[in-house]
Every structure is written in structure tokens, then in C-alpha cells.
CSV table of C-alpha atoms and ligand atoms in Angstrom, one decimal:
chain,number,residue,atom,x,y,z
F,1,UNK,CA,-30.8,4.8,35.7
F,2,UNK,CA,-31.9,3.4,32.4
F,3,UNK,CA,-34.0,5.7,30.3
F,4,UNK,CA,-36.6,3.0,29.7
F,5,UNK,CA,-36.7,2.2,33.4
F,6,UNK,CA,-39.9,1.4,35.0
F,7,UNK,CA,-38.3,1.3,38.5
F,8,UNK,CA,-38.5,-2.2,39.8
F,9,UNK,CA,-37.4,-3.7,36.5
F,10,UNK,CA,-34.4,-1.4,36.5
F,11,UNK,CA,-31.4,-3.6,37.1
F,12,UNK,CA,-30.3,-5.7,34.1
F,13,UNK,CA,-28.0,-8.5,35.1
F,14,UNK,CA,-24.4,-7.7,34.2
F,15,UNK,CA,-24.0,-10.5,31.7
F,16,UNK,CA,-27.3,-9.6,30.0
F,17,UNK,CA,-26.3,-5.9,30.0
F,18,UNK,CA,-23.0,-6.7,28.3
F,19,UNK,CA,-24.8,-8.6,25.6
F,20,UNK,CA,-27.6,-6.0,25.2
F,21,UNK,CA,-25.5,-2.9,25.1
F,22,UNK,CA,-24.4,-1.5,21.7
F,23,UNK,CA,-22.8,1.8,22.8
F,24,UNK,CA,-19.4,0.2,22.2
F,25,UNK,CA,-20.0,0.4,18.4
F,26,UNK,CA,-23.1,2.5,17.8
F,27,UNK,CA,-21.4,5.6,19.3
F,28,UNK,CA,-20.3,6.2,15.8
F,29,UNK,CA,-23.9,7.3,15.0
F,30,UNK,CA,-23.7,10.2,17.4
F,31,UNK,CA,-23.6,12.9,14.7
F,32,UNK,CA,-26.6,11.4,13.0
F,33,UNK,CA,-28.4,10.9,16.2
F,34,UNK,CA,-28.0,14.6,17.0
F,35,UNK,CA,-29.1,15.5,13.5
F,36,UNK,CA,-32.2,13.3,13.7
F,37,UNK,CA,-33.1,14.6,17.2
F,38,UNK,CA,-32.8,18.2,16.0
F,39,UNK,CA,-35.1,17.5,13.0
F,40,UNK,CA,-37.4,15.7,15.4
F,41,UNK,CA,-37.8,18.6,17.8
F,42,UNK,CA,-38.4,20.9,14.8
F,43,UNK,CA,-41.2,18.6,13.8
F,44,UNK,CA,-42.6,18.6,17.3
F,45,UNK,CA,-42.6,22.4,17.3
F,46,UNK,CA,-44.5,22.4,14.0
F,47,UNK,CA,-47.0,20.0,15.6
F,48,UNK,CA,-47.3,22.5,18.4
F,49,UNK,CA,-46.0,20.1,21.0
F,50,UNK,CA,-42.9,22.1,21.8
F,51,UNK,CA,-42.6,25.8,22.0
F,52,UNK,CA,-40.1,27.8,20.1
F,53,UNK,CA,-38.3,28.5,23.3
F,54,UNK,CA,-38.2,24.8,24.2
F,55,UNK,CA,-36.8,23.9,20.8
F,56,UNK,CA,-34.1,26.6,21.0
F,57,UNK,CA,-33.0,25.3,24.4
F,58,UNK,CA,-33.0,21.7,23.3
F,59,UNK,CA,-31.2,22.5,20.0
F,60,UNK,CA,-28.5,24.3,21.8
F,61,UNK,CA,-28.1,21.4,24.3
F,62,UNK,CA,-27.9,18.9,21.4
F,63,UNK,CA,-25.3,21.0,19.6
F,64,UNK,CA,-23.2,21.2,22.7
F,65,UNK,CA,-23.5,17.4,23.0
F,66,UNK,CA,-22.4,17.0,19.4
F,67,UNK,CA,-19.3,19.2,20.1
F,68,UNK,CA,-18.5,17.2,23.3
F,69,UNK,CA,-18.8,13.9,21.4
F,70,UNK,CA,-16.8,15.1,18.5
F,71,UNK,CA,-14.0,16.2,20.8
F,72,UNK,CA,-14.3,13.0,22.9
F,73,UNK,CA,-15.1,14.9,26.0
F,74,UNK,CA,-17.8,12.5,27.0
F,75,UNK,CA,-17.6,9.4,29.1
F,76,UNK,CA,-20.4,6.9,28.7
F,77,UNK,CA,-22.1,5.5,31.7
F,78,UNK,CA,-23.1,1.9,32.5
F,79,UNK,CA,-26.8,2.9,31.9
F,80,UNK,CA,-26.0,4.1,28.4
F,81,UNK,CA,-27.4,1.1,26.5
F,82,UNK,CA,-26.8,2.7,23.1
F,83,UNK,CA,-26.0,6.1,21.6
F,84,UNK,CA,-29.7,7.1,21.5
F,85,UNK,CA,-30.1,6.6,25.3
F,86,UNK,CA,-26.8,8.2,25.9
F,87,UNK,CA,-27.7,11.4,23.9
F,88,UNK,CA,-31.0,11.7,25.8
F,89,UNK,CA,-29.2,11.2,29.1
F,90,UNK,CA,-26.6,13.8,28.3
F,91,UNK,CA,-29.4,16.2,27.2
F,92,UNK,CA,-31.1,15.6,30.5
F,93,UNK,CA,-27.9,16.5,32.3
F,94,UNK,CA,-27.6,19.7,30.3
F,95,UNK,CA,-31.1,21.1,30.2
F,96,UNK,CA,-32.9,19.2,32.9
F,97,UNK,CA,-36.6,18.3,32.8
F,98,UNK,CA,-37.3,19.7,29.4
F,99,UNK,CA,-35.2,16.9,27.9
F,100,UNK,CA,-37.9,14.5,28.9
F,101,UNK,CA,-40.0,15.8,26.0
F,102,UNK,CA,-37.7,14.9,23.2
F,103,UNK,CA,-38.8,11.4,22.8
F,104,UNK,CA,-42.5,12.4,22.4
F,105,UNK,CA,-44.0,10.3,19.6
F,106,UNK,CA,-40.6,8.8,18.8
F,107,UNK,CA,-39.3,5.3,19.3
F,108,UNK,CA,-35.8,4.0,19.3
F,109,UNK,CA,-37.0,1.8,16.5
F,110,UNK,CA,-37.6,4.6,14.0
F,111,UNK,CA,-34.8,6.6,15.5
F,112,UNK,CA,-32.1,4.0,15.0
F,113,UNK,CA,-33.3,3.3,11.5
F,114,UNK,CA,-33.2,7.0,10.7
F,115,UNK,CA,-29.7,7.5,12.2
F,116,UNK,CA,-28.3,4.5,10.5
F,117,UNK,CA,-29.7,5.4,7.1
F,118,UNK,CA,-28.3,8.9,7.4
F,119,UNK,CA,-24.9,7.4,8.3
F,120,UNK,CA,-25.0,5.0,5.4
F,121,UNK,CA,-25.9,7.9,3.0
F,122,UNK,CA,-22.9,9.8,4.2
F,123,UNK,CA,-20.7,6.7,4.0
F,124,UNK,CA,-21.8,6.2,0.4
F,125,UNK,CA,-20.8,9.8,-0.4
F,126,UNK,CA,-17.3,9.2,1.1
F,127,UNK,CA,-16.9,5.9,-0.8
F,128,UNK,CA,-18.0,7.6,-4.0
F,129,UNK,CA,-15.3,10.2,-3.5
F,130,UNK,CA,-12.7,7.5,-2.9
F,131,UNK,CA,-13.9,5.7,-6.0
F,132,UNK,CA,-13.5,8.8,-8.0
F,133,UNK,CA,-9.8,9.0,-7.0
F,134,UNK,CA,-9.4,5.3,-7.7
F,135,UNK,CA,-11.0,5.6,-11.2
F,136,UNK,CA,-8.8,8.5,-12.0
F,137,UNK,CA,-5.7,6.6,-10.8
F,138,UNK,CA,-6.6,3.7,-13.1
F,139,UNK,CA,-6.8,6.0,-16.1
F,140,UNK,CA,-3.4,7.5,-15.2
F,141,UNK,CA,-1.9,4.0,-14.8
F,142,UNK,CA,-3.4,3.0,-18.2
F,143,UNK,CA,-1.8,6.0,-19.9
F,144,UNK,CA,1.7,5.1,-18.9
F,145,UNK,CA,1.6,2.4,-21.6
F,146,UNK,CA,-1.7,2.8,-23.4
F,147,UNK,CA,-0.4,1.0,-26.6
F,148,UNK,CA,2.4,-1.0,-25.0
F,149,UNK,CA,2.0,-4.6,-26.3
F,150,UNK,CA,1.7,-7.3,-23.7
F,151,UNK,CA,0.4,-10.9,-23.6
F,152,UNK,CA,-3.3,-11.2,-22.8
F,153,UNK,CA,-4.3,-14.2,-20.7
F,154,UNK,CA,-7.2,-16.5,-20.4
F,155,UNK,CA,-6.9,-19.4,-17.9
F,156,UNK,CA,-3.7,-17.6,-17.0
F,157,UNK,CA,-2.2,-19.0,-20.2
F,158,UNK,CA,-1.0,-16.6,-22.9
F,159,UNK,CA,-4.0,-16.1,-25.2
F,160,UNK,CA,-3.7,-13.1,-27.6
F,161,UNK,CA,-1.7,-10.0,-27.5
F,162,UNK,CA,-3.3,-6.9,-25.9
F,163,UNK,CA,-1.9,-3.7,-24.6
F,164,UNK,CA,-1.1,-2.6,-21.1
F,165,UNK,CA,-3.6,0.3,-21.4
F,166,UNK,CA,-6.3,-2.1,-22.4
F,167,UNK,CA,-5.6,-4.4,-19.5
F,168,UNK,CA,-5.6,-1.6,-17.0
F,169,UNK,CA,-8.8,-0.1,-18.3
F,170,UNK,CA,-10.4,-3.5,-18.0
F,171,UNK,CA,-10.4,-2.7,-14.2
F,172,UNK,CA,-11.9,0.8,-14.8
F,173,UNK,CA,-15.3,-0.3,-15.9
F,174,UNK,CA,-16.0,-2.6,-13.0
F,175,UNK,CA,-15.3,0.3,-10.7
F,176,UNK,CA,-17.7,2.5,-12.7
F,177,UNK,CA,-20.4,-0.2,-12.0
F,178,UNK,CA,-19.3,-0.1,-8.3
F,179,UNK,CA,-19.9,3.6,-8.4
F,180,UNK,CA,-23.4,3.0,-9.7
F,181,UNK,CA,-24.0,0.5,-6.9
F,182,UNK,CA,-23.0,2.9,-4.3
F,183,UNK,CA,-25.2,5.6,-5.9
F,184,UNK,CA,-28.1,3.3,-5.8
F,185,UNK,CA,-27.4,2.3,-2.2
F,186,UNK,CA,-27.5,5.9,-1.3
F,187,UNK,CA,-30.9,6.3,-2.9
F,188,UNK,CA,-32.2,3.2,-1.3
F,189,UNK,CA,-31.0,4.3,2.1
F,190,UNK,CA,-32.6,7.7,1.6
F,191,UNK,CA,-36.1,6.7,2.5
F,192,UNK,CA,-37.1,8.3,5.8
F,193,UNK,CA,-38.4,6.0,8.6
F,194,UNK,CA,-38.7,8.7,11.3
F,195,UNK,CA,-42.3,9.2,12.3
F,196,UNK,CA,-43.1,5.5,12.2
F,197,UNK,CA,-42.9,5.3,15.9
F,198,UNK,CA,-42.3,1.8,17.4
F,199,UNK,CA,-44.2,0.2,14.4
F,200,UNK,CA,-47.7,1.7,14.1
F,201,UNK,CA,-46.9,5.3,13.3
F,202,UNK,CA,-47.4,8.3,15.5
F,203,UNK,CA,-50.5,10.0,16.6
F,204,UNK,CA,-48.9,13.4,16.8
F,205,UNK,CA,-49.3,15.8,13.8
F,206,UNK,CA,-45.8,15.2,12.5
F,207,UNK,CA,-45.1,16.5,8.9
F,208,UNK,CA,-43.0,13.7,7.7
F,209,UNK,CA,-42.4,15.3,4.3
F,210,UNK,CA,-40.9,18.3,6.0
F,211,UNK,CA,-38.8,16.0,8.3
F,212,UNK,CA,-37.4,14.3,5.2
F,213,UNK,CA,-36.5,17.6,3.6
F,214,UNK,CA,-34.9,18.8,6.8
F,215,UNK,CA,-32.7,15.7,7.0
F,216,UNK,CA,-31.9,15.4,3.3
F,217,UNK,CA,-33.9,12.3,2.6
F,218,UNK,CA,-35.3,11.8,-0.8
F,219,UNK,CA,-38.5,10.0,0.2
F,220,UNK,CA,-40.7,9.1,3.1
F,221,UNK,CA,-41.4,5.4,3.9
F,222,UNK,CA,-44.8,4.1,2.9
F,223,UNK,CA,-45.4,1.6,5.7
F,224,UNK,CA,-44.4,2.1,9.3
F,225,UNK,CA,-44.1,-1.6,10.1
F,226,UNK,CA,-41.7,-2.0,7.1
F,227,UNK,CA,-39.9,1.2,8.0
F,228,UNK,CA,-38.7,0.0,11.4
F,229,UNK,CA,-37.7,-3.5,10.1
F,230,UNK,CA,-36.3,-2.8,6.7
F,231,UNK,CA,-32.6,-3.4,6.5
F,232,UNK,CA,-32.3,-3.7,2.7
F,233,UNK,CA,-30.2,-0.6,2.6
F,234,UNK,CA,-27.7,-2.5,4.8
F,235,UNK,CA,-27.7,-5.4,2.5
F,236,UNK,CA,-27.2,-3.1,-0.5
F,237,UNK,CA,-24.3,-1.4,1.2
F,238,UNK,CA,-22.7,-4.6,2.1
F,239,UNK,CA,-23.3,-6.0,-1.4
F,240,UNK,CA,-21.8,-3.0,-3.1
F,241,UNK,CA,-18.8,-3.2,-0.8
F,242,UNK,CA,-18.4,-6.9,-1.4
F,243,UNK,CA,-18.5,-6.5,-5.2
F,244,UNK,CA,-16.1,-3.7,-5.0
F,245,UNK,CA,-13.9,-5.8,-2.7
F,246,UNK,CA,-14.0,-8.6,-5.2
F,247,UNK,CA,-13.0,-6.2,-8.0
F,248,UNK,CA,-10.1,-4.8,-5.9
F,249,UNK,CA,-9.0,-8.3,-5.1
F,250,UNK,CA,-8.9,-9.3,-8.8
F,251,UNK,CA,-7.0,-6.3,-9.7
F,252,UNK,CA,-4.6,-6.9,-6.9
F,253,UNK,CA,-4.1,-10.5,-7.9
F,254,UNK,CA,-3.3,-9.5,-11.5
F,255,UNK,CA,-0.8,-6.9,-10.3
F,256,UNK,CA,0.8,-9.4,-7.8
F,257,UNK,CA,1.4,-11.8,-10.7
F,258,UNK,CA,2.8,-9.1,-13.0
F,259,UNK,CA,5.1,-7.9,-10.2
F,260,UNK,CA,6.8,-11.3,-9.8
F,261,UNK,CA,10.3,-11.8,-11.1
F,262,UNK,CA,8.9,-14.4,-13.4
F,263,UNK,CA,6.7,-11.9,-15.1
F,264,UNK,CA,8.5,-8.6,-14.4
F,265,UNK,CA,5.8,-6.5,-16.2
F,266,UNK,CA,5.4,-3.9,-13.5
F,267,UNK,CA,7.3,-2.4,-10.6
F,268,UNK,CA,5.6,-1.3,-7.5
F,269,UNK,CA,7.1,1.8,-6.0
F,270,UNK,CA,9.2,1.2,-2.9
F,271,UNK,CA,6.8,3.3,-0.8
F,272,UNK,CA,4.1,0.6,-1.4
F,273,UNK,CA,6.2,-2.6,-0.7
F,274,UNK,CA,7.3,-4.0,2.6
F,275,UNK,CA,10.4,-5.9,3.6
F,276,UNK,CA,10.9,-9.3,5.1
F,277,UNK,CA,12.2,-9.6,8.6
F,278,UNK,CA,14.6,-12.3,7.5
F,279,UNK,CA,15.3,-12.1,3.8
F,280,UNK,CA,17.0,-8.9,2.9
F,281,UNK,CA,16.2,-9.1,-0.8
F,282,UNK,CA,12.4,-9.3,-0.3
F,283,UNK,CA,10.0,-6.6,-1.5
F,284,UNK,CA,6.5,-7.8,-0.7
F,285,UNK,CA,3.3,-6.5,-2.3
F,286,UNK,CA,1.5,-6.4,1.1
F,287,UNK,CA,-0.8,-3.6,0.0
F,288,UNK,CA,-2.1,-5.8,-2.8
F,289,UNK,CA,-2.3,-8.9,-0.7
F,290,UNK,CA,-4.4,-7.0,1.9
F,291,UNK,CA,-6.7,-5.7,-0.8
F,292,UNK,CA,-7.1,-9.3,-1.9
F,293,UNK,CA,-7.4,-10.7,1.6
F,294,UNK,CA,-9.8,-8.1,2.9
F,295,UNK,CA,-12.4,-9.0,0.3
F,296,UNK,CA,-13.1,-12.0,2.5
F,297,UNK,CA,-14.4,-10.0,5.5
F,298,UNK,CA,-16.6,-7.9,3.2
F,299,UNK,CA,-18.2,-11.0,1.8
F,300,UNK,CA,-18.5,-12.4,5.3
F,301,UNK,CA,-20.3,-9.2,6.5
F,302,UNK,CA,-22.8,-9.5,3.7
F,303,UNK,CA,-23.4,-13.3,4.2
F,304,UNK,CA,-23.8,-12.8,8.0
F,305,UNK,CA,-26.3,-10.0,7.6
F,306,UNK,CA,-28.4,-12.0,5.1
F,307,UNK,CA,-28.5,-14.9,7.6
F,308,UNK,CA,-29.4,-12.6,10.5
F,309,UNK,CA,-32.3,-11.1,8.6
F,310,UNK,CA,-33.8,-14.2,7.0
F,311,UNK,CA,-35.9,-15.5,9.9
F,312,UNK,CA,-37.0,-12.2,11.5
F,313,UNK,CA,-40.7,-11.5,12.1
F,314,UNK,CA,-41.6,-7.9,11.4
F,315,UNK,CA,-41.3,-5.3,12.8
F,316,UNK,CA,-38.3,-4.5,15.1
F,317,UNK,CA,-36.4,-7.4,16.7
F,318,UNK,CA,-33.2,-6.9,18.7
F,319,UNK,CA,-31.4,-9.0,16.1
F,320,UNK,CA,-31.4,-5.9,14.0
F,321,UNK,CA,-28.8,-4.4,16.3
F,322,UNK,CA,-26.4,-6.7,14.6
F,323,UNK,CA,-26.7,-4.6,11.4
F,324,UNK,CA,-24.1,-2.0,12.4
F,325,UNK,CA,-20.7,-3.7,12.9
F,326,UNK,CA,-20.5,-5.3,9.5
F,327,UNK,CA,-21.3,-1.9,7.9
F,328,UNK,CA,-18.8,0.0,10.0
F,329,UNK,CA,-16.2,-2.7,9.2
F,330,UNK,CA,-17.0,-2.7,5.5
F,331,UNK,CA,-16.7,1.1,5.4
F,332,UNK,CA,-13.4,1.1,7.4
F,333,UNK,CA,-12.1,-1.6,5.1
F,334,UNK,CA,-12.8,0.3,1.9
F,335,UNK,CA,-11.6,3.6,3.5
F,336,UNK,CA,-8.2,1.8,4.2
F,337,UNK,CA,-7.9,-0.2,1.0
F,338,UNK,CA,-9.1,2.3,-1.7
F,339,UNK,CA,-6.6,5.1,-1.0
F,340,UNK,CA,-3.7,2.6,-0.7
F,341,UNK,CA,-4.5,1.0,-4.0
F,342,UNK,CA,-5.0,4.5,-5.6
F,343,UNK,CA,-1.6,5.5,-4.3
F,344,UNK,CA,0.0,2.3,-5.5
F,345,UNK,CA,-1.5,2.8,-9.0
F,346,UNK,CA,-0.4,6.3,-9.2
F,347,UNK,CA,3.3,5.3,-8.7
F,348,UNK,CA,3.4,2.1,-10.6
F,349,UNK,CA,5.9,1.7,-13.5
F,350,UNK,CA,5.9,-0.9,-16.3
F,351,UNK,CA,8.6,-2.7,-18.2
F,352,UNK,CA,7.4,-2.6,-21.9
F,353,UNK,CA,10.3,-4.6,-23.3
F,354,UNK,CA,9.7,-7.5,-20.9
F,355,UNK,CA,5.9,-7.4,-21.6
F,356,UNK,CA,6.5,-7.5,-25.4
F,357,UNK,CA,9.1,-10.2,-25.1
F,358,UNK,CA,6.6,-12.4,-23.3
F,359,UNK,CA,4.1,-12.4,-26.2
F,360,UNK,CA,4.5,-15.8,-27.7
F,361,UNK,CA,4.3,-16.5,-31.4
F,362,UNK,CA,1.6,-19.1,-30.6
F,363,UNK,CA,-0.6,-16.3,-29.3
F,364,UNK,CA,-0.9,-15.2,-32.9
F,365,UNK,CA,-2.3,-18.5,-34.0
F,366,UNK,CA,-5.8,-17.0,-34.4
F,367,UNK,CA,-4.2,-14.5,-36.7
F,368,UNK,CA,-2.7,-17.3,-38.8
F,369,UNK,CA,-6.2,-18.8,-39.1
F,370,UNK,CA,-7.6,-15.4,-40.1
F,371,UNK,CA,-4.9,-15.2,-42.7
F,372,UNK,CA,-6.1,-18.5,-44.2
F,373,UNK,CA,-9.7,-17.3,-44.0
F,374,UNK,CA,-8.4,-14.3,-46.1
F,375,UNK,CA,-7.3,-16.9,-48.7
F,376,UNK,CA,-10.8,-18.3,-48.9
F,377,UNK,CA,-10.5,-21.1,-46.4
F,378,UNK,CA,-13.5,-21.6,-44.1
F,379,UNK,CA,-12.6,-20.6,-40.5
F,380,UNK,CA,-13.2,-24.1,-39.0
F,381,UNK,CA,-10.8,-25.7,-41.6
F,382,UNK,CA,-8.3,-22.9,-41.2
F,383,UNK,CA,-8.4,-23.5,-37.4
F,384,UNK,CA,-7.7,-27.2,-37.8
F,385,UNK,CA,-4.8,-26.6,-40.3
F,386,UNK,CA,-3.2,-24.1,-38.0
F,387,UNK,CA,-3.6,-26.4,-35.0
F,388,UNK,CA,-1.9,-29.1,-37.1
F,389,UNK,CA,1.0,-26.8,-37.9
F,390,UNK,CA,1.4,-26.0,-34.2
F,391,UNK,CA,1.3,-29.7,-33.3
F,392,UNK,CA,4.0,-30.5,-35.8
F,393,UNK,CA,6.2,-27.6,-34.6
F,394,UNK,CA,5.6,-28.7,-31.0
F,395,UNK,CA,6.8,-32.2,-31.8
F,396,UNK,CA,10.0,-30.7,-33.2
F,397,UNK,CA,10.3,-28.4,-30.1
F,398,UNK,CA,10.2,-25.4,-32.3
F,399,UNK,CA,8.5,-22.0,-31.5
F,400,UNK,CA,6.7,-19.9,-34.1
F,401,UNK,CA,8.7,-16.9,-33.1
F,402,UNK,CA,12.0,-18.5,-34.2
F,403,UNK,CA,10.7,-19.6,-37.7
F,404,UNK,CA,12.0,-18.0,-40.9
F,405,UNK,CA,9.8,-16.9,-43.7
F,406,UNK,CA,11.0,-19.8,-45.9
F,407,UNK,CA,10.1,-22.4,-43.3
F,408,UNK,CA,6.8,-20.7,-42.7
F,409,UNK,CA,6.0,-20.9,-46.4
F,410,UNK,CA,6.8,-24.6,-46.4
F,411,UNK,CA,4.3,-25.1,-43.6
F,412,UNK,CA,1.2,-24.3,-45.7
F,413,UNK,CA,0.8,-23.7,-49.5
F,414,UNK,CA,-1.4,-20.6,-48.8
F,415,UNK,CA,1.3,-18.8,-46.8
F,416,UNK,CA,3.0,-16.1,-48.8
F,417,UNK,CA,5.7,-13.5,-48.2
F,418,UNK,CA,3.3,-11.4,-46.1
F,419,UNK,CA,2.9,-14.2,-43.6
F,420,UNK,CA,5.6,-12.7,-41.4
F,421,UNK,CA,3.5,-9.5,-41.0
F,422,UNK,CA,0.8,-11.7,-39.5
F,423,UNK,CA,3.3,-13.0,-36.9
F,424,UNK,CA,4.1,-9.5,-35.7
F,425,UNK,CA,2.1,-8.9,-32.5
F,426,UNK,CA,1.8,-5.1,-33.2
F,427,UNK,CA,0.0,-5.9,-36.4
F,428,UNK,CA,-2.3,-8.2,-34.7
F,429,UNK,CA,-3.0,-5.6,-32.0
F,430,UNK,CA,-3.7,-3.0,-34.7
F,431,UNK,CA,-6.3,-5.2,-36.3
F,432,UNK,CA,-8.5,-5.7,-33.2
F,433,UNK,CA,-10.4,-2.6,-34.2
F,434,UNK,CA,-13.9,-3.6,-32.9
F,435,UNK,CA,-15.3,-1.1,-30.4
F,436,UNK,CA,-13.9,-2.1,-27.0
F,437,UNK,CA,-11.0,-3.9,-28.8
F,438,UNK,CA,-7.3,-3.6,-28.1
F,439,UNK,CA,-6.3,-1.6,-31.2
F,440,UNK,CA,-4.9,1.9,-30.7
F,441,UNK,CA,-7.9,3.3,-32.5
F,442,UNK,CA,-10.4,1.5,-30.3
F,443,UNK,CA,-8.4,2.3,-27.2
F,444,UNK,CA,-8.5,6.0,-27.9
F,445,UNK,CA,-12.2,5.9,-28.0
F,446,UNK,CA,-12.3,3.8,-24.8
F,447,UNK,CA,-10.0,6.3,-23.1
F,448,UNK,CA,-12.2,9.2,-24.1
F,449,UNK,CA,-15.3,7.4,-22.8
F,450,UNK,CA,-13.4,6.6,-19.6
F,451,UNK,CA,-12.7,10.3,-19.1
F,452,UNK,CA,-16.4,11.0,-19.7
F,453,UNK,CA,-17.5,8.4,-17.2
F,454,UNK,CA,-15.0,9.7,-14.7
F,455,UNK,CA,-16.5,13.2,-14.9
F,456,UNK,CA,-20.1,11.9,-14.9
F,457,UNK,CA,-21.7,13.3,-11.8
F,458,UNK,CA,-21.3,11.1,-8.8
S,501,LIG,N1,-29.6,-0.2,20.0
S,501,LIG,C1,-30.8,-0.6,19.3
S,501,LIG,C2,-30.4,-1.0,17.8
S,501,LIG,O1,-29.3,-0.8,17.4
S,501,LIG,C3,-31.7,0.5,19.2
S,501,LIG,C4,-33.1,0.2,19.0
S,501,LIG,C5,-33.6,-0.4,20.2
S,501,LIG,N2,-35.0,-0.7,20.2
S,501,LIG,C6,-35.6,-1.5,21.0
S,501,LIG,N3,-36.9,-1.7,20.8
S,501,LIG,N4,-35.0,-2.1,21.9
S,501,LIG,O2,-31.1,-1.6,17.1
């Protein structure tokens, strides 16, 4: 029998039931449902609706149900529409009549919002832990070649020389911002809806502040209508997950390119590559490709949820039941991708000779212009003169790297003996001394700041 049954309305047509039921996925909220229910009976005792004895009996029953659900000793029944009705049914089976009092003053509307917020808060904590490991792996990966020169790219064209460490750390700071987003999401989720009833509040003397404390919420919702319909915390979670997914995808794409035979900058450890069923020589970067590919479903979850919410009248509508699967999926996706990428980064190796060899002479063209600026030529003129030199060399099919000092000096009257120093990428790198720049000096500061950010409290 359904818990909300009024007798004659009992039977829900099978097709409607299948559509309506959410137990298939919201069973994942069981732990939070038990926590929420225990906090609720405590509040009912405080309000003198339940006796101490009642509460002890109910709490024990709920704890046993939690244990049963943890160890998968429970079979759900056709009438178990969702985890909330299932827990109440199980409690009734355990302690009998007394269980009927548990839902006093509570609605599934404030109950599900509370359970789900609690779940999201805990999910944020887990993601933050995984992010910490990921951030730490990025630092370690940067350190394997902090000052190893490599070509820097814009438009995927060689632009200016940078270092491996600098490139690697360019993926550290986005992850720090991801961490901030998950911290914020946790705060946003931590606003307690319980005590809002179906939408109007509850007429029982429930101390909501105490409830919040009991459940570890940071604040109590201000408006009961808003409290049962607000799913901003869901959007925030999905957004944080999507942005992180996009960051992981971009890192993955960079590493996939660097791992090709054509680039040969990095080598992914054999434990993180997969073979081909046909081509014996293949070592495929599936882990990275999946990190890239799975960003799609994260973005899809966010987009879907935004659309689901946009037309809903307040307060609760059943559409809101659609909020859980994308969040569970986003969490599972991150829980699968982050550790794999962390492991891959911890075992990656680089080929510094190959990276340095791929730095073109032309990527030092800005330095040549700077050289002329040093000789008193305005930058815009210097830029044009260097462009002209490169054009001329291009027409002769010559590369800057192959040119002798004598030939260089013949190319511009201001070029002197020291012009060859300008064409050394290591010198160019050493000169990018601005804060956040690629010089060793700047990188040391960046690395120190990265360590500080890593240790900053989650
Ligand atoms: N399974 C429902 C959900 O996930 C619980 C809330 C049901 N409330 C209701 N008024 N039907 O949203």
C-alpha cells in the first residue's frame, strides 16, 4: 500500500507508476534520508510531540534501516515510490504504529530538498578531496621540467618559447578556481529547507535553527515557498562540474597532442594507455580522450536542468524530481575522471630535447623586435622591419635557426654581434620576468604560490 494512499485512490496504473517512481535512482539518498529523519524526530521531541521513549525507539529503527540499506539487505517493494516512502515503510515494518508519527509536520517536499542538499554538500566534500589530489599531481608534473624550454602555442601555432613547468601550471590555476566553485556550491547547498512543510511552513513548534545545527547546515531558509522549489544549488553543482569538465577536457586535449609521435613531448605511462584490438603498435590515450569526451555529458546535465527549471511555477512540482540523475551522473563522472587524470599526471614523463628542438627561430621574432627597440627604434617600426626580414627569409626558404651571425648582421644595420644571444630561446625565456611570466625567477614565485594555494584550507 502506498504511504500517501487514501484507499480508493490507491492503485496507480502500472505505466504511470513506472514514470512516477524515482526509487531506482533516489535510493542513493538513503543515508541522508535517515540523517534528516533522525534530526526531524529530535525536533519533534523538542516540540513535545514525541516522547523521549518514542524517539529512542524510532532512532534505533532508523539506524537499523541505515545499516540494512548500507549492506544492501533491503528489497524495495512496488509501493516504494521513492526513498522517502521506502524508509517510512521500512520503519513501520520495524517498529509498527509509532512510525506513523514520523511525518508529523513534514512534507516530502521539504524532506527531499533537505536530503538532496545534504547529499550535494557531501558530494562537494568528496570532489574537493579529489581536486586536492589533482592539484598536487599538477604541481608534481610541473616540477619534472619546471624550466625545460618548450614551444608555447597560440592558435596551435608556435608562438613564443615557454617552459614545461609554466605550461603545466597553466592548468593549476583553473583547478583552483574550480575548487572555489565547489566550496561555494557547498555553502549555497547548506541552507536548510526542513521545517518548510509542503510550502507554507509548519504549525508545530519546530526549532529550525537547532535542526540546522543538528544536520550541519550553515543557515536556515528564509521563505518556505522558495525553500521547497529552489534548485539553484543543483545548478551550481552542475555548473561547477561542467567548468571543471571543460578544464579537464582542455588539459586532456593538450596532453593528447603532446603525446603524438609528431610532437613527442610527453610519454604517458603504459598503465594509462590502452591497446588496439587490431594494430599491435598502438598505445592510445583513452583516459585523456574520456576526460575530454565526458565533459559533454556534464554540460548536457547542466543544460537539461536549466531547461527543466525555467518554466516551473513555485512551489514544488514533480518536474523537480528530474534534478537528481544529472547530479549523480556528474558526481560519478568526476569521481571516475579525476583520479584517473591524477594518476596519469603522476606518472607522466617528458622529452626535454624534443621540446627544445621544436622551438622555432621564428618564435623569437618578438625578441628581435625588442632588440631593435633597445636600439632606439619604435616598436611598431621594429615589428614591421622584423616582419620584412622574415618575409625575405621565407621567400628564400631559409629558417632563422640556420642563419649565421654574419648573415644576421647583413639583414639589418642595427644587428650587432650580440644578436645571436637574442636568438637563443633560453635567453628569451629568462627575460620574461613579469610576475606570472615564464622566466625561472617568475616561475619560482608561481610555484611557491601554487604550494600555498594547494595548502589553503578546502
Ligand atoms: N520523489 C520526489 C522528488 O524527488 C519526492 C517529493 C515528492 N513530493 C510530492 N509532492 N510528490 O522530488
